[in-house]
Amino acid sequence: MQSTDLGNKESGKIWHRKPSPATRDGIIVNIIHSTSDYHPKVLRFLNVAFDGSGDCLIAGDHQGNIYVFDLHGNRFNLVQRTAQACTALAFNLRRKSEFLVALADYSIKCFDTVTKELVSWMRGHESSVFSISVHASGRYAITTSSDTAQLWDLDTFQRKRKLNIRQSVGIQKVFFLPLSNTIISCFKDNSIFAWECDTLFCKYQLPAPPESSSILYKVFAVTRDGRILAAGGKSNHLHLWCLEATQLFRIIQMPTKVRAIRHLEFLPDSFDAGSNQVLGVLSQDGIMRFVNIQTCKLLFEIGSLDEGISSSVISPHGRYIASVMENGSLNIYSVQALTHEINKPPPPLVKVIEDLPKNKLSSSDLKMKITSGRVQQPAKSREGKIQTRILKQDLMGNFENKENELSDGLNKKRLQILLKGYGEYPTKYRMFIWRSLLQLPENHTAFSSLIDKGTHVAFLNLQKKYPIKSRKLLRVLQRTLSALAHWSAIFSDTPYLPLLAFPFVKLFQNNQLICFEVVATLIINWCQYWFEYFPNPPINILSMIENVLAFHDKELLQHFIDHDVTSQLYAWPLLETVFSEVLTREEWLKLFDNIFSNHPSFLLMTVVAYNICSRSPLLHCTLKDDFEYFFHHRNNLDISVVIREVYHLMEITPAHIHPESELEVFVALTKGQYPVFNQYPKFIVDYQTQERERIRNDELDYLRERQTVEDMQAEVDQQRVKDEAWYQKQELLRKAEETRREMLLQEEEKIVEQRQRLAAVKRELKIKEIQLQDAARRRFLKLQQDQREMELQRLDDEIERKVQMRDREIASTAKDLEMRHLELETQKRLYEKNLTKNQEAVAKAIQEDADAYRRKVDLEDHMFHKVIEADQTQSRETQKWKEAEEKDFHLKSEKKASALSDASRKWFLKQEMSAALEHAENPFIQEARRLQNEQVASSCFPRTSRLNDISEMGSSAQISLNRKTEWDGMEQNLIKKVRNLRQRLTAQARNRCQTPHLLAT
């Protein structure tokens, strides 16, 4: 078993070596999806669905990653990331690349696997969608949730109908019947209804199940032909309903290990015509058991207790089973591998019990036991003994019934008895029985050499004559016909060979070797003497049919003769198409079960029996077209009746007209190489081949010449087309130029009109702009005027306020001046008193100093005089000089004393004046300082001068009063100037207001 981890890859191969699933488990590949993040984990797959072909499937995990797996091309691709878990999938839409996915947010989305884009988004459910059923045409879809089911049109993605029910009932499942226009709705109360899709008319309702086996249905499955409905639930019983008869016809009890059924699905078969016989039952233990609903036998199982299955889906053609495991991985099973043991051919009915040595072998020593059942389960008689029979040998060592023994251990006589009893072979073993009856050699090498020769020239254009929709079927038919033509030259010229081989090609399209050998065996045995009158129909064969018909139904033959209907009309169309035009698939298979099991003459007798069984409608036909239509279309005829009539004719037909006497017995194809087929007029075929070769050569010459002429004609046509195109181009250019000129003129006129309109608009805008400017100017002037008036008002208020302040200041200043004058007078008197005292003290001190100095000088003079008197001899000039120096020193001392006294007086006056002037107002500060300076300066003069200064201060006060009078005059002048300014501004404003009125007029 191979295992593939998707990881973070968006595409890649599913398996890296060719899968070889074991018969035990049948697993082709196990697919897991793990992430390589910081914490690695496995992403669980939740749902899976196959497409219509069965070779591709989609699977979604719980994180919303949806992958497409192409099992035929061994590729997988990540097609969508929905970012939320998917609850249901559907991949069998009409547009093959689209699929539906139901998401956890209760919405349904449609995506395209090729473009990976969102096609549509459908909303309407209020709970999780757990089922999506698509109509056989792919146009409609039904989505089912627990509370409602909705019908959608997939062409418009619009909701057509909605099924609402009571919450107490609940929906189990709503789905389409396969290949039908019927909708089945199953509810939780076990009621099952069938509705017509278009009208939603209730067709029928299934009755309630019997009380002895009453179960609540949970899961359902329907056969492909829509005839049988299987239902199960929490029980080991399965109910099988016949939908045509609307009744329960079978109850199957599963093994005791099964306590509940989780999923049901029928296993399709290519040869069961939709009446599926094998049902897959997934139980609660995770094991899916496949049982035959007819024999009630368990065929095989998938899954185990350790690796249980969560859900499972089977491909439409029944080749693959995709199962989502309980561990989150995805397993792909091969049905062929699982059914290999079941589909094995039955063991030989003859079994060698004991094989003695060759030297002891005699006619009485070879014993074989024949059982009524298979070797694996031998049937015993009531006494518990096995019946035995001894087969004797003749002298040549061959058995008496050797002609009835087939290569695979089957017995032809027993097969014929089985065929007569049941009318046909079992569908499952039909192909095996045919291969045994026809004793096909399966010459792979010889067939490969025929295929390697390629497609025969006679069938190169087969599709034009026979337009087959399936390209695969056309390719297989072309290869088979080419191999027949390479095997024998006549088949390249046989016009009805495609009609003869087509039903076998369609049946064996997956095994071209078997298809070729079946057709070749049919031609050699059942088409004997068909080519003796080539290219005409086989007149000898048609004569045999006519003789037999004349013997058994003269009236019908006479009716044919009366209406000019020959055997080429009532027999040859049936032979050349081997009844494929007049029979259905099931009828045709049933007929050829009998044809291959009997003598080659059985085919000719079938033609006679078909006419005899259809004698009633044929006798009512009078027109030749009616006869032609009858033998080329299906008719209301029971093939079982025809086969019984054929056996009757085979028994009662006289030997002299019986085709068996004319036709040879069955001869199988030889092993290794195919036999030479030359049962045709070789000269006609050679002549036709030569003629055809000549015609082909002439045709090739003609084709070459025609090709040359066509090339020349093509060149001429091309040149003519170029010329016409050039002229047309020139004409178009001319017309375009005229059109452009007209357009330019129109555009110019439009531009002129637009310019005029624009000029008018500009004029209007200019006028509006002027008006707006004028209005803005008037508004601005008014604003300025208001502002100036406000400013004037403010100035008036300010002047008035200042005048009042000035008056108050003058009054207070006058009072201050009076007070200051009094203070100054008081201070002056105090200063004079202090100054007098100080001067007297200084003078006294100076006088004392001078007296002391004088006494000192006198003392020194006295002493000096004494010295002089003692030294009378000194000159008198020296004495006089000393006296002068003493006088000079005395004067300097007096000056120094007076300077010190003046400095002390000035400092004192300065301090007193600064303290007194701090209380004075600003207008009088300078005056006070001046007075201070004058007082300081006057301190250097005698006392009489200081008294004069005090009188001068009184005069300065008088000067201040004079200045007050000057200020009053200046105030009056300022008020006069303000009035003049106001009058001038008013006059200007009036002039400006009158100017716009004049402009407007």
PDB file of N, CA and C in Angstrom, residues 455-479 481-482 498 502:
ATOM      1  N   THR A 455      -3.669   2.805 -39.090  1.00  0.00           N
ATOM      2  CA  THR A 455      -5.048   2.923 -39.588  1.00  0.00           C
ATOM      3  C   THR A 455      -5.078   2.669 -41.084  1.00  0.00           C
ATOM      4  N   HIS A 456      -5.974   1.813 -41.515  1.00  0.00           N
ATOM      5  CA  HIS A 456      -6.113   1.488 -42.935  1.00  0.00           C
ATOM      6  C   HIS A 456      -6.675   2.697 -43.668  1.00  0.00           C
ATOM      7  N   VAL A 457      -6.227   2.866 -44.909  1.00  0.00           N
ATOM      8  CA  VAL A 457      -6.663   4.036 -45.686  1.00  0.00           C
ATOM      9  C   VAL A 457      -8.168   4.028 -45.907  1.00  0.00           C
ATOM     10  N   ALA A 458      -8.776   2.846 -45.889  1.00  0.00           N
ATOM     11  CA  ALA A 458     -10.208   2.775 -46.138  1.00  0.00           C
ATOM     12  C   ALA A 458     -11.018   3.355 -44.978  1.00  0.00           C
ATOM     13  N   PHE A 459     -10.404   3.462 -43.803  1.00  0.00           N
ATOM     14  CA  PHE A 459     -11.144   3.924 -42.631  1.00  0.00           C
ATOM     15  C   PHE A 459     -10.567   5.214 -42.051  1.00  0.00           C
ATOM     16  N   LEU A 460      -9.824   5.964 -42.881  1.00  0.00           N
ATOM     17  CA  LEU A 460      -9.279   7.221 -42.401  1.00  0.00           C
ATOM     18  C   LEU A 460     -10.383   8.243 -42.141  1.00  0.00           C
ATOM     19  N   ASN A 461     -11.411   8.227 -42.975  1.00  0.00           N
ATOM     20  CA  ASN A 461     -12.514   9.186 -42.845  1.00  0.00           C
ATOM     21  C   ASN A 461     -13.765   8.509 -42.295  1.00  0.00           C
ATOM     22  N   LEU A 462     -13.555   7.604 -41.350  1.00  0.00           N
ATOM     23  CA  LEU A 462     -14.684   6.859 -40.799  1.00  0.00           C
ATOM     24  C   LEU A 462     -15.647   7.783 -40.047  1.00  0.00           C
ATOM     25  N   GLN A 463     -15.117   8.822 -39.439  1.00  0.00           N
ATOM     26  CA  GLN A 463     -15.974   9.689 -38.634  1.00  0.00           C
ATOM     27  C   GLN A 463     -16.979  10.452 -39.484  1.00  0.00           C
ATOM     28  N   LYS A 464     -16.610  10.753 -40.729  1.00  0.00           N
ATOM     29  CA  LYS A 464     -17.545  11.475 -41.592  1.00  0.00           C
ATOM     30  C   LYS A 464     -18.764  10.629 -41.944  1.00  0.00           C
ATOM     31  N   LYS A 465     -18.557   9.329 -42.115  1.00  0.00           N
ATOM     32  CA  LYS A 465     -19.668   8.454 -42.476  1.00  0.00           C
ATOM     33  C   LYS A 465     -20.421   7.993 -41.236  1.00  0.00           C
ATOM     34  N   TYR A 466     -19.699   7.756 -40.157  1.00  0.00           N
ATOM     35  CA  TYR A 466     -20.326   7.308 -38.904  1.00  0.00           C
ATOM     36  C   TYR A 466     -19.911   8.285 -37.786  1.00  0.00           C
ATOM     37  N   PRO A 467     -20.622   9.380 -37.625  1.00  0.00           N
ATOM     38  CA  PRO A 467     -20.260  10.359 -36.583  1.00  0.00           C
ATOM     39  C   PRO A 467     -20.619   9.854 -35.178  1.00  0.00           C
ATOM     40  N   ILE A 468     -19.619   9.295 -34.520  1.00  0.00           N
ATOM     41  CA  ILE A 468     -19.810   8.756 -33.168  1.00  0.00           C
ATOM     42  C   ILE A 468     -19.388   9.823 -32.172  1.00  0.00           C
ATOM     43  N   LYS A 469     -20.211  10.015 -31.154  1.00  0.00           N
ATOM     44  CA  LYS A 469     -19.963  11.073 -30.182  1.00  0.00           C
ATOM     45  C   LYS A 469     -18.725  10.787 -29.335  1.00  0.00           C
ATOM     46  N   SER A 470     -18.556   9.534 -28.925  1.00  0.00           N
ATOM     47  CA  SER A 470     -17.434   9.164 -28.076  1.00  0.00           C
ATOM     48  C   SER A 470     -16.178   8.991 -28.927  1.00  0.00           C
ATOM     49  N   ARG A 471     -15.172   9.791 -28.665  1.00  0.00           N
ATOM     50  CA  ARG A 471     -13.930   9.694 -29.434  1.00  0.00           C
ATOM     51  C   ARG A 471     -13.197   8.382 -29.136  1.00  0.00           C
ATOM     52  N   LYS A 472     -13.302   7.914 -27.905  1.00  0.00           N
ATOM     53  CA  LYS A 472     -12.673   6.648 -27.556  1.00  0.00           C
ATOM     54  C   LYS A 472     -13.304   5.504 -28.340  1.00  0.00           C
ATOM     55  N   LEU A 473     -14.640   5.498 -28.394  1.00  0.00           N
ATOM     56  CA  LEU A 473     -15.335   4.439 -29.128  1.00  0.00           C
ATOM     57  C   LEU A 473     -15.001   4.504 -30.611  1.00  0.00           C
ATOM     58  N   LEU A 474     -14.916   5.693 -31.159  1.00  0.00           N
ATOM     59  CA  LEU A 474     -14.556   5.831 -32.569  1.00  0.00           C
ATOM     60  C   LEU A 474     -13.141   5.333 -32.815  1.00  0.00           C
ATOM     61  N   ARG A 475     -12.235   5.637 -31.908  1.00  0.00           N
ATOM     62  CA  ARG A 475     -10.854   5.205 -32.082  1.00  0.00           C
ATOM     63  C   ARG A 475     -10.735   3.679 -32.024  1.00  0.00           C
ATOM     64  N   VAL A 476     -11.451   3.055 -31.083  1.00  0.00           N
ATOM     65  CA  VAL A 476     -11.409   1.594 -30.979  1.00  0.00           C
ATOM     66  C   VAL A 476     -12.031   0.961 -32.214  1.00  0.00           C
ATOM     67  N   LEU A 477     -13.146   1.520 -32.704  1.00  0.00           N
ATOM     68  CA  LEU A 477     -13.777   0.982 -33.917  1.00  0.00           C
ATOM     69  C   LEU A 477     -12.843   1.108 -35.111  1.00  0.00           C
ATOM     70  N   GLN A 478     -12.182   2.241 -35.216  1.00  0.00           N
ATOM     71  CA  GLN A 478     -11.250   2.450 -36.327  1.00  0.00           C
ATOM     72  C   GLN A 478     -10.090   1.457 -36.274  1.00  0.00           C
ATOM     73  N   ARG A 479      -9.552   1.222 -35.087  1.00  0.00           N
ATOM     74  CA  ARG A 479      -8.445   0.260 -34.963  1.00  0.00           C
ATOM     75  C   ARG A 479      -8.903  -1.163 -35.273  1.00  0.00           C
ATOM     76  N   LEU A 481     -11.457  -2.146 -37.197  1.00  0.00           N
ATOM     77  CA  LEU A 481     -11.715  -2.291 -38.638  1.00  0.00           C
ATOM     78  C   LEU A 481     -10.406  -2.300 -39.421  1.00  0.00           C
ATOM     79  N   SER A 482      -9.438  -1.483 -38.992  1.00  0.00           N
ATOM     80  CA  SER A 482      -8.135  -1.471 -39.686  1.00  0.00           C
ATOM     81  C   SER A 482      -7.433  -2.810 -39.512  1.00  0.00           C
ATOM     82  N   PRO A 498     -18.482  -1.901 -40.579  1.00  0.00           N
ATOM     83  CA  PRO A 498     -18.657  -1.104 -39.343  1.00  0.00           C
ATOM     84  C   PRO A 498     -19.961  -1.416 -38.608  1.00  0.00           C
ATOM     85  N   PHE A 502     -19.704  -2.868 -34.863  1.00  0.00           N
ATOM     86  CA  PHE A 502     -19.922  -1.821 -33.866  1.00  0.00           C
ATOM     87  C   PHE A 502     -20.461  -2.340 -32.528  1.00  0.00           C
TER      88      PHE A 502
END
